mmCIF file of C-alpha atoms in Angstrom:
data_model
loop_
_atom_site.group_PDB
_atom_site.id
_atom_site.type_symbol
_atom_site.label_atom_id
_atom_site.label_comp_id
_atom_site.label_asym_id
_atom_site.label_seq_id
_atom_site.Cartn_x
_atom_site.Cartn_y
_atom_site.Cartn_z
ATOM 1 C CA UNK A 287 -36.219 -31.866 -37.320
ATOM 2 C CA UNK A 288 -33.272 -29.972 -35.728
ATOM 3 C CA UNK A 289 -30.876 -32.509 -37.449
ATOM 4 C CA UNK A 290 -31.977 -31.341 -41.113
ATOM 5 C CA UNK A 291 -29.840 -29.015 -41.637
ATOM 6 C CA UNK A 292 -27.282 -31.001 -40.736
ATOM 7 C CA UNK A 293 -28.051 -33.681 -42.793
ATOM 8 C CA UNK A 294 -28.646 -31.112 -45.862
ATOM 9 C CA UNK A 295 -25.145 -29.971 -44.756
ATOM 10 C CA UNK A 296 -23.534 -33.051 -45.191
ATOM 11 C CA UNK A 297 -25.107 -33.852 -48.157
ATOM 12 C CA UNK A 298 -24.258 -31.006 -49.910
ATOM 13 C CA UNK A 299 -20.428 -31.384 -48.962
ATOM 14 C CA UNK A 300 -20.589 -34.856 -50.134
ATOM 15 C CA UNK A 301 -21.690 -34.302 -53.408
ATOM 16 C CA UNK A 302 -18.898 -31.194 -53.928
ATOM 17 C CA UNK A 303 -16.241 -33.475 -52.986
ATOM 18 C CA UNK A 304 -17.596 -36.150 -55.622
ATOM 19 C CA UNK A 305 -17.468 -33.503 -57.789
ATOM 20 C CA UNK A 306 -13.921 -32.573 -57.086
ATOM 21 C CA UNK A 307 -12.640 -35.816 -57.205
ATOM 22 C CA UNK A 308 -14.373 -36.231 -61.014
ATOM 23 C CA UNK A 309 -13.218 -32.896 -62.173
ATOM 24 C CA UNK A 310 -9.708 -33.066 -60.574
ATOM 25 C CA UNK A 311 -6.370 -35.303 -60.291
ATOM 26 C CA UNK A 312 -3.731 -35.359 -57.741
ATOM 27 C CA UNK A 313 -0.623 -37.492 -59.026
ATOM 28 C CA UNK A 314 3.073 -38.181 -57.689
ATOM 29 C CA UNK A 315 6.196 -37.522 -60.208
ATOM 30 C CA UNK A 316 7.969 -41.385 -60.300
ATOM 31 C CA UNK A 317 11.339 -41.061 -62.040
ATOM 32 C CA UNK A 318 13.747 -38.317 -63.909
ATOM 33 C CA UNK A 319 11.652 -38.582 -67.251
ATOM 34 C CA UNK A 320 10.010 -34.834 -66.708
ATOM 35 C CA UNK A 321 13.454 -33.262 -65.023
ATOM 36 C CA UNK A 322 14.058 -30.576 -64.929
ATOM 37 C CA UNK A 323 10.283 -29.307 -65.042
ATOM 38 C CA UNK A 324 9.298 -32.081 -62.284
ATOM 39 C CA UNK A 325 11.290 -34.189 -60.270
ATOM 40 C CA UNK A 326 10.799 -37.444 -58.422
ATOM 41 C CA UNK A 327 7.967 -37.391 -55.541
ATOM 42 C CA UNK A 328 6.600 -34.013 -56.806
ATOM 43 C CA UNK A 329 2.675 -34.146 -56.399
ATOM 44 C CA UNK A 330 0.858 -31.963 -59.218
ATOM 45 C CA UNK A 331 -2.725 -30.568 -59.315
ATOM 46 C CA UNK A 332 -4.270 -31.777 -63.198
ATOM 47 C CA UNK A 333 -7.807 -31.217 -64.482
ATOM 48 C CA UNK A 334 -9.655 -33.679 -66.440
ATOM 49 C CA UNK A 335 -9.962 -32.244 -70.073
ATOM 50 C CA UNK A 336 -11.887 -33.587 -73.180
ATOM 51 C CA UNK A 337 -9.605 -34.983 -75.909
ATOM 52 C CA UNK A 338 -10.327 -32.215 -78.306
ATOM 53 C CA UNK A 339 -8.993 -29.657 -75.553
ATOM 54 C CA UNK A 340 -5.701 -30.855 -75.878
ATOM 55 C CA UNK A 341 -2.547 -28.523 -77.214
ATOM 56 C CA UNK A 342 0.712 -28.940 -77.892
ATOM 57 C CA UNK A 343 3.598 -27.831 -74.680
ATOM 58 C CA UNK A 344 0.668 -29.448 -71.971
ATOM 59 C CA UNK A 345 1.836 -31.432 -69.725
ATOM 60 C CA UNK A 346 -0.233 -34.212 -68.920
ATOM 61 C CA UNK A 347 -1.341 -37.369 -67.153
ATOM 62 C CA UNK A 348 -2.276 -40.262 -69.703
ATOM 63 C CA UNK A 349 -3.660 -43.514 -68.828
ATOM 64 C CA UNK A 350 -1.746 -46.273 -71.013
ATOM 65 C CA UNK A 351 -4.366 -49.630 -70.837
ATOM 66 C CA UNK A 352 -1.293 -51.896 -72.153
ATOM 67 C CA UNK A 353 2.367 -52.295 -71.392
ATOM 68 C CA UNK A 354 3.757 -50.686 -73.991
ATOM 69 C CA UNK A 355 7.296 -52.029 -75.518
ATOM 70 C CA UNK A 356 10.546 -50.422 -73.672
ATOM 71 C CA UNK A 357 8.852 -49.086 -70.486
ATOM 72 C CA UNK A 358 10.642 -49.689 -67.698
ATOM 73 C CA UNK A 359 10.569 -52.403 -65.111
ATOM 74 C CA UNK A 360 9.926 -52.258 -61.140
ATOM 75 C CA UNK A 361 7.264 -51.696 -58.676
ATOM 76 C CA UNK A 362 5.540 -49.131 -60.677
ATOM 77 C CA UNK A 363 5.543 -51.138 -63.848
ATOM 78 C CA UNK A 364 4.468 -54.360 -61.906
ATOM 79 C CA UNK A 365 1.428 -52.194 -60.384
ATOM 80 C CA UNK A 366 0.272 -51.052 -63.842
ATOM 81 C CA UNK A 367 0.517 -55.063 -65.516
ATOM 82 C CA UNK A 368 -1.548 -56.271 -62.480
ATOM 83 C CA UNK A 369 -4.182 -53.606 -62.793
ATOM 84 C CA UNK A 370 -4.147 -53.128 -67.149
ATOM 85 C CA UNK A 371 -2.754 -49.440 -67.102
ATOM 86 C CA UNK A 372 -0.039 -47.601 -66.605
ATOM 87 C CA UNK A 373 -0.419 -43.827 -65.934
ATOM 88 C CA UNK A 374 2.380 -41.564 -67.456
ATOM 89 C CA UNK A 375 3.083 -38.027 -66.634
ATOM 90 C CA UNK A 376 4.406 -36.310 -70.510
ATOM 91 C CA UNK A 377 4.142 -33.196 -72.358
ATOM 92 C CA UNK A 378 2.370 -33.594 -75.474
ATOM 93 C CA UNK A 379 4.900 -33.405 -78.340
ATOM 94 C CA UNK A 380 2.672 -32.909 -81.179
ATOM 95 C CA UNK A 381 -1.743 -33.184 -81.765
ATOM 96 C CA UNK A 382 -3.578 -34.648 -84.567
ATOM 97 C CA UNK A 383 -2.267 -32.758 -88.223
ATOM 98 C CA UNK A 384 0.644 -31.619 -86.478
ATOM 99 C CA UNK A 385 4.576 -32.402 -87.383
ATOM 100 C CA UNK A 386 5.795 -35.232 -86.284
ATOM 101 C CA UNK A 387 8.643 -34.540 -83.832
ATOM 102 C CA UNK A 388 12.206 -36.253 -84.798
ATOM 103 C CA UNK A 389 12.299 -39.207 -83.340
ATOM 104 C CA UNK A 390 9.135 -40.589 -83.651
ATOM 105 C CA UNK A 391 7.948 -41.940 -86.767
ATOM 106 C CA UNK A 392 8.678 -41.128 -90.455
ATOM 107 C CA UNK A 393 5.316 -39.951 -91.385
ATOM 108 C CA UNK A 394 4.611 -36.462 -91.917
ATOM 109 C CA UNK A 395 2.269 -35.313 -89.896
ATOM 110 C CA UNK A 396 0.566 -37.042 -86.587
ATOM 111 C CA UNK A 397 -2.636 -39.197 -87.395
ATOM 112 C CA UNK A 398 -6.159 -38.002 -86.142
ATOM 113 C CA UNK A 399 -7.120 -39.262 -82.731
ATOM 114 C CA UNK A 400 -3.973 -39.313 -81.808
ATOM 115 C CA UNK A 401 -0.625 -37.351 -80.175
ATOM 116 C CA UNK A 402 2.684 -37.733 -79.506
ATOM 117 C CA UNK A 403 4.039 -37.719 -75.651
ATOM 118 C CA UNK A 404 7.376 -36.618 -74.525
ATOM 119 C CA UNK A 405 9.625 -36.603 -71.708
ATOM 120 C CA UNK A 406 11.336 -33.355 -70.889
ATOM 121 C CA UNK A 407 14.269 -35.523 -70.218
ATOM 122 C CA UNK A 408 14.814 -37.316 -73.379
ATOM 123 C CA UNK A 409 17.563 -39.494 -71.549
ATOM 124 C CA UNK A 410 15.660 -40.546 -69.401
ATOM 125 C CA UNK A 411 12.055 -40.892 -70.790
ATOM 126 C CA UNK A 412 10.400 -43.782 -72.206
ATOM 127 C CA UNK A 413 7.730 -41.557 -74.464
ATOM 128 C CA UNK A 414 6.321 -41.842 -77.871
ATOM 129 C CA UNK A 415 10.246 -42.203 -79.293
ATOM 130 C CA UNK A 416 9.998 -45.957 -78.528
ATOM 131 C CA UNK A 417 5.824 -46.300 -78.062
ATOM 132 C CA UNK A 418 4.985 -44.721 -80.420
ATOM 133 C CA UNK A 419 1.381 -42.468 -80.978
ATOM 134 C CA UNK A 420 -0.994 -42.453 -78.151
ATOM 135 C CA UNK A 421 -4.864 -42.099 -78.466
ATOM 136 C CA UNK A 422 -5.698 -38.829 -77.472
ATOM 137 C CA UNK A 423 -8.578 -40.168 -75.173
ATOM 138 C CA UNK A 424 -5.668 -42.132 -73.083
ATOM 139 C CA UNK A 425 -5.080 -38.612 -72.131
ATOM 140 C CA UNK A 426 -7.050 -38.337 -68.922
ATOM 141 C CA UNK A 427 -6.027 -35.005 -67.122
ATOM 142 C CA UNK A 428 -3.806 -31.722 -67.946
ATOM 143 C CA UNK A 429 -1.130 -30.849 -65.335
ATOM 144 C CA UNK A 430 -2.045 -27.706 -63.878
ATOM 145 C CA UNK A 431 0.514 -26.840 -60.788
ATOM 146 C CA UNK A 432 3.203 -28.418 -58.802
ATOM 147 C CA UNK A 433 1.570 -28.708 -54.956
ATOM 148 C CA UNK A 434 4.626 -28.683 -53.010
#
């Protein structure tokens, strides 16, 4: 019986890391798109949020399930048409009843269920200005911090 606490130990560790690793994202900056905010190789901290969380000036990490038109090609892009997503790191433009940046689309305001996602470098950002709206629930995680 000595080795029960050990075991409860372990157990108990185990099932805080699962719950880290649901509650939490760690993700690497790939490209200029979010410069000067973030810049290639920079590895952020986000937090899994619900869809109705989301505000406008977040930064976030969204999981695209289809290659959307005008995103670039490479490794990265490769990697996300072999496994059906792409994850993007944008800062939400706009929410559900909001404006509609310039840009975007010609309608007034931005649908429900969905938002719009921007680059901080509009240069050098694929975003919303050629893809268009995003579903909200695409939008897996909210950047808090840079890590390094």
């Amino acid at each position: 019986m000595s080795w029960l606490p050990g075991l409860l130990f372990a157990g108990t560790a185990l099932a805080a890391l699962g719950w880290l690793r649901r509650r939490f994202l760690v993700v690497t900056v790939s490209g200029p798109s979010m410069e000067p905010t973030f810049h290639d190789g920079d590895r952020l901290l986000a937090v899994r949020r619900p869809a109705a969380s989301l505000r406008t000036g977040q930064v976030v990490v969204a999981d695209l399930h289809t290659r959307l038109p005008g995103a670039a090609d490479g490794p990265a892009a490769a990697a996300g048409r072999q496994s059906g997503h792409r994850r993007v790191i944008k800062r939400i433009g706009a929410v559900a009843g909001e404006p509609v940046p310039p840009g975007v689309d010609a309608a007034p305001t931005v649908p429900p269920g969905m938002v719009v996602l921007l680059g901080d470098n509009p240069s050098a950002s694929v975003d919303s200005r050629q893809y268009g709206y995003v579903a909200a629930e695409q939008v897996i995680a909210v950047v808090l911090r840079r890590l390094r």
